[in-house]
């Protein structure tokens, strides 16, 4: 469906909420912090970004609407993320010798929806990730969509959707942790 | 190549060791494509990938790009992906629907779903030429042989050779195991294919599938991390962890238990590794599923089906099947040091949704591109390939328990899970395929 058709159906495919500069700034800072946490492999800080029932989700196809009960590239709650962290930190995680290094750039931050009562947000953004390991560099590009809960200490991720542009491509693997 | 010029299979494959050239020599790889992948039965796909008329899926058989397509009469056809006019590929996507006919994007030649030419836009100009619509050259070429077994589509590019069921022999039990576990006796593909590119020879992947020594070593980090979280989950929630955690924590099972598994080698290189995960719990979901099974099968037959205990069936040279978890990996060799696997999973028709979720969890944890399991396998495969390229030694050792296998009626059994019998069995088939050039 084209943009025009979407609009004639009364739905904006790229909704944006009118939010103040302060909110825009705060959410951008939150996304930058998440990117730094990944690049620096600060796993306790990573887990603390999510609500207790939060999920990190990378669908296996762009048209997927839910993660539950579907094939996914990533679909992880706290417990599965803890397994992954435990593995990456384990001395026998052979394919982490040498470990990979990443550099994340997050940009194009658009607040899609804002709940005036709770302060909860839905935020779209774009990312570029360069990964280096074993003399090889790979690049991943795509978009994030964060559903954020506003708490007393700032935002927490209820659901982070990650769509990579090469979603159906062959991989040796994507990343051994999150993009 | 050892022995200088020419191909000498005796110099490459001995009963208990093989020469590294089998993995690193370009000419041997080309010969494998001709002698093995262009002659043996190769798994193309599952017919539920193409449910509607005109639905197609593309893949490769050896070096040959092929299309699996559904005809209006419900039959399946497997055709070379090539327009007979100027040779352009007719389907450029991995899957789709062509409607009533294939149409070439270059000059609009059209072909029916069985590959027969349907329409050529400019028909004049062929008078007094050698081109004729009656000639086989006017049509898309079908594969030499095609057989469908319980929905699994296999093709052979060679007109000669045993039929599919003869070729599979007793190894067919692995395909039956997957389908029989469905209350309706059939499986249906889930249309998400994960593709993994391995930077290693195709045989290294197949050898690993029945290698019961590696899991507790290669996958210890993930197995132990999962065990720790299982304990934490029990403490934090007071509930047992989901079965999916067991899939990965079982990789850290003690080495002795792996050693107690049965491995069986069949003719033509097929092999089976016995199951170890104990996938018959007594939770309500499983009991509901077993009740559904008993409605469609007799209680005795249901027990017989659920008692089958297979972890991996290896269909040499093209397929690794995990029947109790309804997944398979199709092997597509690209180069001596590059192998693509196409990974699929299936639904058991008539089974309750939670039973599908178990297959899905395994597909995610082991076979998805975020896998915490195969990441370490692929790392090892690549290191094997790089090491085998070196001149630090000529031989790959498959000595463990050599000469101690029980062979009866062409079937090799051993109850030593650590035996390298599966690798020896695969190379016995390799020898047969590779020994002589095919008749022209």
XYZ file of C-alpha atoms in Angstrom:
619
model
C 0.000 0.000 0.000
C 1.403 3.380 -0.925
C 1.744 6.232 1.486
C -1.147 8.034 -0.210
C -3.434 5.003 0.122
C -2.505 4.648 3.784
C -3.386 8.264 4.308
C -6.690 7.982 2.465
C -7.507 5.061 4.768
C -7.019 7.528 7.599
C -3.816 5.987 8.965
C -0.491 7.698 8.954
C 2.218 5.073 8.356
C 4.782 7.364 9.982
C 2.988 8.822 12.995
C 4.734 11.444 15.087
C 3.643 12.894 18.408
C 4.017 16.534 19.338
C 6.402 16.398 22.298
C 8.502 19.068 23.896
C 12.238 19.442 23.375
C 12.857 18.162 26.876
C 11.164 14.816 26.139
C 12.848 14.583 22.759
C 16.206 15.207 24.404
C 15.585 12.746 27.238
C 14.603 9.903 24.931
C 17.540 10.508 22.589
C 19.867 10.401 25.596
C 18.259 7.111 26.657
C 18.895 5.566 23.207
C 22.489 6.808 23.134
C 23.057 5.315 26.561
C 21.727 1.932 25.413
C 24.109 2.044 22.451
C 27.062 2.816 24.714
C 26.102 0.011 27.084
C 26.189 -2.473 24.183
C 29.459 -1.199 22.784
C 31.062 -1.364 26.227
C 29.445 -4.724 27.086
C 28.044 -3.497 30.393
C 25.678 -6.377 30.970
C 24.233 -5.408 34.357
C 23.386 -2.011 32.918
C 21.879 -3.715 29.886
C 19.475 -5.792 31.985
C 18.564 -2.711 34.014
C 17.302 -1.006 30.831
C 14.302 -3.340 30.644
C 11.124 -3.590 32.708
C 10.875 -6.875 34.656
C 8.677 -8.337 31.890
C 10.400 -6.466 29.049
C 11.494 -8.116 25.804
C 14.144 -7.591 23.163
C 12.749 -8.667 19.812
C 14.215 -9.008 16.332
C 11.556 -10.465 14.020
C 12.429 -12.883 11.234
C 10.334 -10.894 8.740
C 9.411 -7.202 8.451
C 5.666 -7.917 8.302
C 5.644 -9.782 11.620
C 3.345 -8.131 14.164
C 4.113 -10.083 17.334
C 7.101 -11.990 18.644
C 5.291 -14.547 20.794
C 4.736 -17.882 19.070
C 6.575 -16.851 15.873
C 10.018 -17.639 14.490
C 12.318 -14.773 15.453
C 15.973 -13.893 15.183
C 15.850 -12.656 18.787
C 12.998 -12.826 21.282
C 14.302 -12.659 24.811
C 13.061 -11.858 28.282
C 15.260 -11.263 31.311
C 15.930 -14.961 31.874
C 17.061 -15.687 28.343
C 19.162 -12.526 28.334
C 20.804 -13.814 31.509
C 21.647 -17.101 29.776
C 23.193 -15.154 26.912
C 25.216 -12.956 29.255
C 26.323 -16.010 31.228
C 27.493 -17.618 28.018
C 29.350 -14.606 26.647
C 31.150 -14.171 29.979
C 32.012 -17.866 30.300
C 35.682 -18.739 29.671
C 34.539 -21.596 27.381
C 32.593 -19.356 25.002
C 35.001 -20.352 22.268
C 33.662 -18.095 19.566
C 34.176 -15.119 21.844
C 37.949 -15.513 21.471
C 38.610 -12.941 20.268
C 35.461 -11.133 21.376
C 33.743 -8.925 18.851
C 33.789 -5.173 19.159
C 30.946 -2.983 18.011
C 30.301 0.669 17.300
C 26.691 1.784 17.362
C 25.296 4.983 15.894
C 21.657 5.756 16.702
C 19.877 8.565 14.907
C 16.617 9.777 13.304
C 14.825 9.695 16.648
C 11.074 10.213 16.205
C 8.628 10.053 19.079
C 5.724 8.181 17.574
C 3.282 8.333 20.469
C 3.282 9.845 23.937
C 0.846 9.092 26.726
C 0.308 12.389 28.547
C -0.885 10.678 31.733
C 1.886 8.111 32.233
C 4.650 9.693 30.180
C 5.109 6.380 28.339
C 6.494 6.709 24.803
C 6.754 4.827 21.549
C 9.934 5.870 19.741
C 11.337 5.034 16.312
C 14.996 5.412 15.428
C 17.638 4.171 12.991
C 20.889 2.440 13.760
C 24.146 1.569 12.098
C 26.381 -0.994 13.778
C 29.892 -1.878 12.715
C 31.162 -5.136 14.155
C 34.796 -6.193 14.081
C 36.090 -9.633 14.913
C 38.890 -11.871 13.680
C 40.118 -9.537 10.918
C 36.610 -9.083 9.524
C 34.238 -6.152 9.718
C 30.482 -6.398 9.190
C 27.867 -3.687 9.099
C 24.284 -3.990 10.254
C 21.697 -1.316 9.564
C 18.061 -1.043 10.514
C 15.476 0.504 12.715
C 14.541 0.323 16.352
C 11.074 0.784 17.791
C 11.106 1.207 21.555
C 8.026 1.008 23.758
C 9.189 2.863 26.842
C 7.689 3.009 30.321
C 8.273 6.196 32.268
C 9.415 5.411 35.781
C 10.712 7.432 38.716
C 14.317 6.953 37.477
C 13.656 7.525 33.802
C 12.614 5.255 30.981
C 12.540 1.443 30.903
C 12.076 -0.735 27.826
C 8.850 -2.693 27.708
C 9.544 -3.907 24.187
C 12.375 -3.126 21.808
C 11.725 -4.153 18.220
C 14.758 -4.370 15.962
C 14.345 -4.696 12.199
C 17.616 -5.254 10.354
C 17.607 -4.544 6.628
C 19.181 -7.908 5.720
C 16.680 -9.827 7.845
C 16.254 -12.762 5.433
C 19.881 -12.912 4.340
C 22.261 -15.754 5.045
C 24.368 -15.243 8.160
C 27.085 -17.210 9.828
C 25.241 -15.781 12.810
C 24.000 -12.299 13.548
C 25.596 -11.297 16.797
C 26.243 -13.388 19.846
C 24.372 -10.753 21.801
C 22.021 -7.932 20.960
C 22.355 -5.412 18.146
C 46.243 -34.445 -4.379
C 48.079 -37.434 -2.832
C 49.669 -39.716 -5.389
C 50.194 -36.924 -7.880
C 48.066 -36.760 -11.014
C 44.655 -38.290 -11.230
C 42.116 -39.244 -8.652
C 42.854 -42.255 -6.479
C 40.200 -42.894 -3.900
C 42.356 -45.490 -2.100
C 44.968 -42.833 -1.423
C 42.330 -40.575 0.136
C 40.075 -42.807 2.188
C 41.333 -45.554 4.460
C 39.073 -47.494 6.816
C 40.029 -45.401 9.825
C 41.404 -42.126 8.443
C 40.972 -39.808 5.476
C 43.353 -37.498 3.700
C 42.933 -33.772 4.290
C 42.656 -33.258 0.523
C 39.048 -34.465 0.824
C 38.286 -31.143 2.511
C 40.607 -28.650 0.853
C 41.145 -29.705 -2.758
C 39.170 -27.775 -5.408
C 39.212 -30.648 -7.898
C 37.923 -33.092 -5.332
C 35.166 -30.644 -4.489
C 34.178 -30.381 -8.167
C 34.157 -34.151 -8.389
C 31.916 -34.332 -5.304
C 29.453 -31.999 -7.027
C 29.413 -34.181 -10.161
C 29.607 -37.585 -8.539
C 27.594 -37.053 -5.357
C 25.346 -34.015 -5.562
C 24.450 -34.389 -9.244
C 23.715 -38.081 -8.909
C 22.323 -38.941 -5.489
C 18.883 -37.997 -4.163
C 18.920 -34.436 -2.861
C 16.299 -32.866 -0.622
C 14.626 -29.999 -2.476
C 11.936 -28.920 -0.037
C 8.622 -29.786 1.528
C 5.473 -29.721 -0.558
C 3.721 -27.484 1.999
C 6.147 -24.730 0.945
C 4.078 -24.534 -2.261
C 0.439 -25.102 -1.252
C -1.326 -23.195 -4.077
C -1.163 -23.543 -7.855
C 1.762 -21.514 -9.162
C 3.522 -21.360 -5.779
C 7.231 -21.953 -6.175
C 10.405 -22.208 -4.114
C 13.942 -22.062 -5.473
C 17.083 -23.780 -4.276
C 20.114 -25.574 -5.696
C 20.954 -29.206 -6.362
C 24.728 -29.202 -6.418
C 25.505 -26.407 -8.875
C 22.103 -26.514 -10.544
C 19.513 -23.860 -9.659
C 16.071 -25.464 -9.505
C 12.447 -24.458 -8.980
C 9.941 -26.553 -7.047
C 6.470 -25.597 -8.262
C 2.866 -26.637 -7.621
C 0.870 -27.542 -10.735
C -2.895 -27.000 -11.099
C -3.355 -30.796 -10.957
C -1.721 -30.638 -7.461
C 1.419 -32.423 -8.626
C 4.866 -31.090 -7.720
C 7.420 -30.390 -10.449
C 11.117 -29.652 -10.034
C 12.575 -27.793 -13.023
C 15.933 -26.258 -13.858
C 15.665 -22.522 -13.233
C 16.571 -21.548 -16.782
C 14.689 -20.127 -19.741
C 15.385 -22.303 -22.798
C 15.549 -19.197 -24.991
C 18.597 -17.268 -23.863
C 19.252 -18.973 -20.565
C 18.004 -16.364 -18.077
C 16.851 -17.642 -14.720
C 13.056 -17.656 -14.686
C 12.581 -17.153 -10.951
C 14.886 -14.741 -9.196
C 13.309 -14.912 -5.744
C 13.504 -17.616 -3.106
C 9.748 -18.153 -3.159
C 6.602 -16.687 -4.677
C 3.719 -17.405 -7.017
C 3.980 -17.262 -10.816
C 0.242 -17.579 -11.464
C -0.664 -19.850 -14.364
C 2.736 -19.752 -16.052
C 6.392 -18.803 -15.755
C 7.100 -15.643 -17.739
C 10.666 -14.736 -18.595
C 11.500 -11.121 -17.760
C 13.789 -10.893 -20.795
C 11.608 -11.729 -23.864
C 8.324 -12.886 -22.274
C 8.595 -16.528 -23.209
C 6.019 -18.381 -21.133
C 6.042 -21.879 -19.688
C 3.338 -23.963 -18.079
C 3.803 -25.174 -14.521
C 5.124 -28.519 -15.752
C 7.786 -26.623 -17.722
C 6.259 -27.088 -21.182
C 6.418 -24.024 -23.387
C 3.098 -22.145 -23.333
C 3.671 -19.110 -25.508
C 6.429 -17.406 -27.476
C 5.529 -13.772 -28.183
C 6.999 -13.483 -31.695
C 6.323 -16.739 -33.471
C 7.403 -15.858 -37.008
C 11.030 -16.076 -37.957
C 11.533 -19.675 -36.885
C 10.636 -21.114 -40.314
C 13.526 -23.089 -41.773
C 15.480 -22.952 -38.511
C 16.288 -25.856 -36.226
C 14.006 -24.444 -33.511
C 10.724 -26.290 -33.008
C 8.117 -26.193 -30.261
C 8.174 -29.987 -30.413
C 11.823 -30.109 -29.444
C 12.828 -30.675 -25.793
C 14.990 -27.574 -26.235
C 11.850 -25.423 -26.260
C 10.814 -26.418 -22.755
C 12.117 -25.931 -19.243
C 14.111 -29.003 -18.315
C 12.732 -31.168 -15.520
C 15.042 -32.981 -13.107
C 15.766 -36.572 -14.146
C 13.916 -38.079 -11.174
C 11.530 -36.725 -8.581
C 9.976 -38.492 -5.606
C 7.851 -37.198 -2.762
C 7.830 -39.137 0.491
C 5.274 -37.966 3.090
C 5.562 -34.437 1.733
C 9.377 -34.364 1.564
C 10.448 -33.653 -2.014
C 13.670 -35.238 -3.245
C 15.162 -34.988 -6.734
C 18.030 -36.620 -8.555
C 19.751 -35.164 -11.599
C 20.669 -38.685 -12.699
C 18.197 -41.025 -14.397
C 20.096 -44.026 -13.033
C 20.263 -45.209 -9.440
C 18.070 -46.691 -6.727
C 14.614 -45.312 -6.010
C 14.265 -42.915 -3.070
C 12.907 -45.447 -0.589
C 15.532 -48.048 -1.496
C 18.218 -45.400 -1.185
C 16.987 -44.258 2.231
C 16.579 -47.854 3.435
C 15.965 -48.177 7.152
C 16.946 -44.515 7.602
C 13.453 -43.687 6.368
C 12.426 -44.259 10.005
C 13.629 -40.724 10.785
C 11.213 -39.160 8.290
C 8.443 -41.453 9.499
C 9.252 -40.476 13.086
C 8.705 -36.801 12.312
C 5.397 -37.385 10.500
C 4.034 -40.125 12.771
C 4.301 -37.779 15.754
C 1.535 -35.686 14.169
C -1.931 -36.847 15.230
C -2.887 -36.443 11.551
C 0.259 -38.227 10.364
C 1.544 -35.204 8.411
C 3.736 -32.196 9.023
C 3.399 -28.693 7.650
C 6.327 -26.370 7.065
C 6.602 -23.072 8.936
C 7.487 -20.639 6.149
C 10.549 -19.103 7.798
C 13.834 -20.454 6.522
C 16.974 -19.466 8.377
C 20.074 -19.715 6.206
C 23.518 -20.130 7.663
C 26.706 -19.685 5.693
C 29.470 -21.885 7.066
C 33.046 -21.072 6.143
C 33.930 -24.738 5.979
C 33.575 -27.893 3.919
C 30.113 -29.505 3.831
C 31.406 -32.786 5.267
C 32.609 -31.096 8.453
C 29.022 -30.079 9.211
C 27.650 -33.576 8.577
C 30.373 -35.231 10.655
C 29.555 -32.930 13.553
C 25.880 -33.907 13.546
C 26.558 -37.343 15.043
C 29.616 -36.423 17.040
C 28.539 -37.145 20.610
C 31.874 -36.040 22.073
C 31.705 -32.391 21.065
C 28.493 -31.090 22.711
C 29.676 -31.043 26.303
C 32.917 -29.391 25.172
C 31.879 -27.064 22.347
C 28.652 -26.003 24.022
C 29.676 -26.038 27.682
C 29.465 -22.251 28.035
C 25.830 -22.167 26.920
C 24.889 -25.376 28.725
C 26.336 -24.193 32.012
C 24.887 -20.677 31.673
C 21.453 -22.226 31.037
C 21.835 -24.568 34.040
C 22.596 -21.583 36.272
C 19.562 -19.640 35.057
C 17.385 -22.757 35.481
C 18.399 -22.837 39.155
C 17.816 -19.104 39.573
C 14.422 -19.369 37.913
C 13.382 -22.153 40.266
C 14.480 -20.073 43.250
C 12.923 -16.833 42.022
C 9.616 -18.120 40.679
C 9.132 -21.364 42.603
C 8.294 -23.016 39.279
C 10.225 -25.426 37.097
C 11.885 -23.754 34.103
C 10.295 -24.300 30.676
C 11.429 -27.334 28.680
C 13.236 -24.991 26.310
C 15.928 -24.354 28.942
C 16.546 -28.061 29.100
C 17.269 -28.068 25.343
C 20.335 -25.969 25.952
C 21.302 -26.994 29.477
C 21.391 -30.630 28.250
C 24.401 -29.699 26.140
C 26.397 -29.594 29.373
C 25.394 -33.182 30.230
C 28.287 -35.241 31.611
C 30.504 -36.770 28.961
C 29.715 -40.324 30.159
C 26.057 -39.953 29.249
C 26.945 -38.940 25.719
C 29.132 -42.012 25.518
C 26.188 -44.265 26.317
C 24.167 -43.177 23.261
C 23.530 -45.517 20.350
C 24.755 -44.598 16.909
C 23.637 -46.506 13.838
C 25.099 -46.371 10.341
C 23.004 -47.331 7.311
C 23.992 -48.006 3.716
C 24.614 -44.915 1.522
C 26.088 -43.005 4.459
C 22.878 -42.329 6.379
C 23.245 -42.386 10.185
C 21.137 -42.038 13.321
C 22.102 -40.736 16.755
C 19.854 -41.853 19.583
C 17.888 -39.223 21.518
C 19.011 -37.945 24.893
C 16.732 -35.128 25.913
C 13.914 -37.284 27.290
C 11.255 -35.418 25.363
C 8.294 -37.149 26.931
C 7.411 -35.141 30.018
C 4.065 -35.535 31.799
C 2.890 -31.932 31.878
C -0.741 -31.129 30.885
C 0.267 -30.030 27.360
C 2.016 -33.323 26.663
C -0.889 -35.304 28.089
C -3.337 -33.381 25.876
C -1.130 -34.101 22.879
C -0.885 -37.801 23.716
C -4.686 -37.926 24.055
C -4.969 -36.413 20.545
C -2.538 -39.072 19.317
C -4.638 -41.866 20.843
C -7.744 -40.539 19.111
C -6.089 -40.993 15.723
C -3.919 -44.029 16.411
C -4.542 -47.030 18.626
C -3.088 -46.758 22.148
C -0.535 -49.431 21.259
C 0.500 -47.623 18.061
C 0.699 -44.324 19.970
C 3.137 -45.882 22.449
C 5.152 -47.311 19.579
C 5.404 -43.873 17.921
C 6.286 -41.991 21.094
C 8.878 -44.580 22.080
C 10.972 -43.913 18.970
C 14.064 -42.226 20.316
C 16.009 -40.445 17.580
C 18.017 -37.258 18.083
C 19.477 -36.810 14.605
C 18.928 -38.573 11.325
C 21.584 -37.771 8.801
C 20.497 -38.320 5.210
C 23.808 -38.378 3.408
C 24.835 -36.053 1.762
C 22.073 -33.504 1.936
C 20.105 -33.429 5.152
C 20.222 -33.410 8.923
C 16.821 -34.127 10.471
C 15.825 -33.754 14.116
C 12.581 -35.671 13.947
C 11.305 -35.354 17.552
C 11.674 -31.565 17.322
C 10.484 -31.322 13.711
C 13.468 -29.491 12.252
C 15.836 -30.086 9.419
C 18.919 -28.557 7.907
C 19.481 -28.974 4.176
C 23.118 -28.868 3.107
C 24.095 -26.874 0.007
C 27.835 -27.012 -0.730
C 29.006 -23.769 -2.370
C 32.788 -24.284 -2.466
C 35.336 -26.512 -0.767
C 35.350 -24.055 2.141
C 31.811 -22.668 2.004
C 28.532 -24.417 2.838
C 25.039 -23.013 3.027
C 22.494 -24.674 5.293
C 18.780 -24.016 4.866
C 17.068 -24.551 8.214
C 13.350 -25.271 8.475
C 10.936 -26.409 11.140
C 7.502 -27.962 10.935
C 4.161 -28.150 12.704
C 2.692 -31.520 13.622
C -0.756 -31.439 12.030
C -3.440 -31.919 14.655
C -1.121 -31.323 17.634
C -1.974 -28.672 20.259
C -0.231 -25.307 19.933
C 2.102 -25.796 22.958
C 3.667 -28.772 21.189
C 4.502 -26.522 18.243
C 5.992 -24.013 20.679
C 8.526 -26.643 21.747
C 9.745 -27.039 18.188
C 9.787 -23.274 17.850
C 11.851 -22.843 21.036
C 14.457 -25.282 19.764
C 14.450 -23.615 16.334
C 15.112 -20.320 18.107
C 17.725 -21.411 20.626
C 19.739 -23.727 18.391
C 18.994 -22.835 14.780
C 18.226 -19.115 14.591
C 20.856 -16.563 13.533
C 21.167 -15.532 17.207
C 21.996 -19.099 18.231
C 24.057 -19.630 21.353
C 24.785 -23.187 20.154
C 25.723 -23.135 16.483
C 27.841 -20.020 16.957
C 30.443 -22.214 18.636
C 30.005 -25.032 16.112
C 30.584 -22.684 13.199
C 33.665 -21.351 14.936
C 35.035 -24.901 15.215
C 34.117 -25.764 11.613
C 35.988 -22.737 10.359
C 39.019 -23.552 12.485
C 38.949 -27.131 11.136
C 38.909 -25.810 7.595
C 41.790 -23.423 8.268
C 43.790 -26.126 10.030
C 43.181 -28.665 7.273
C 44.529 -26.179 4.725
C 47.872 -26.416 6.520
C 50.614 -28.924 5.799
C 51.030 -29.722 9.462
C 49.665 -33.199 8.847
C 47.989 -35.168 6.070
C 45.349 -37.188 7.863
C 42.051 -36.738 9.652
C 41.645 -39.358 12.371
C 38.487 -41.456 12.618
C 40.221 -44.205 14.579
C 38.091 -44.255 17.723
C 36.518 -47.713 18.098
C 37.511 -48.584 14.528
C 37.229 -52.311 13.930
C 34.866 -52.660 16.892
C 31.623 -51.864 15.078
C 28.955 -54.529 14.665
C 27.938 -54.823 11.028
C 24.893 -56.845 10.091
C 23.026 -56.626 6.788
C 24.951 -53.464 5.864
C 23.856 -51.758 9.091
C 26.559 -50.676 11.524
C 25.646 -50.450 15.167
C 27.616 -49.410 18.176
C 26.464 -48.555 21.655
C 29.527 -46.435 22.193
C 28.311 -42.901 21.548
C 31.915 -41.768 21.218
C 32.652 -44.159 18.362
C 33.681 -42.459 15.146
C 31.617 -45.061 13.290
C 29.254 -42.407 11.829
C 32.156 -40.608 10.150
C 33.559 -43.899 8.837
C 30.105 -44.783 7.550
C 29.812 -41.459 5.716
C 33.198 -41.938 4.090
C 32.314 -45.488 3.050
C 29.475 -43.943 1.027
C 31.748 -41.156 -0.190
C 34.188 -43.766 -1.534
C 31.422 -45.477 -3.494
C 30.154 -42.268 -5.014
C 33.591 -40.914 -5.825
C 35.401 -44.031 -7.020
C 34.654 -43.961 -10.749
C 33.568 -41.351 -13.251
C 29.924 -41.707 -14.238
C 29.069 -43.218 -17.595
C 28.513 -40.463 -20.145
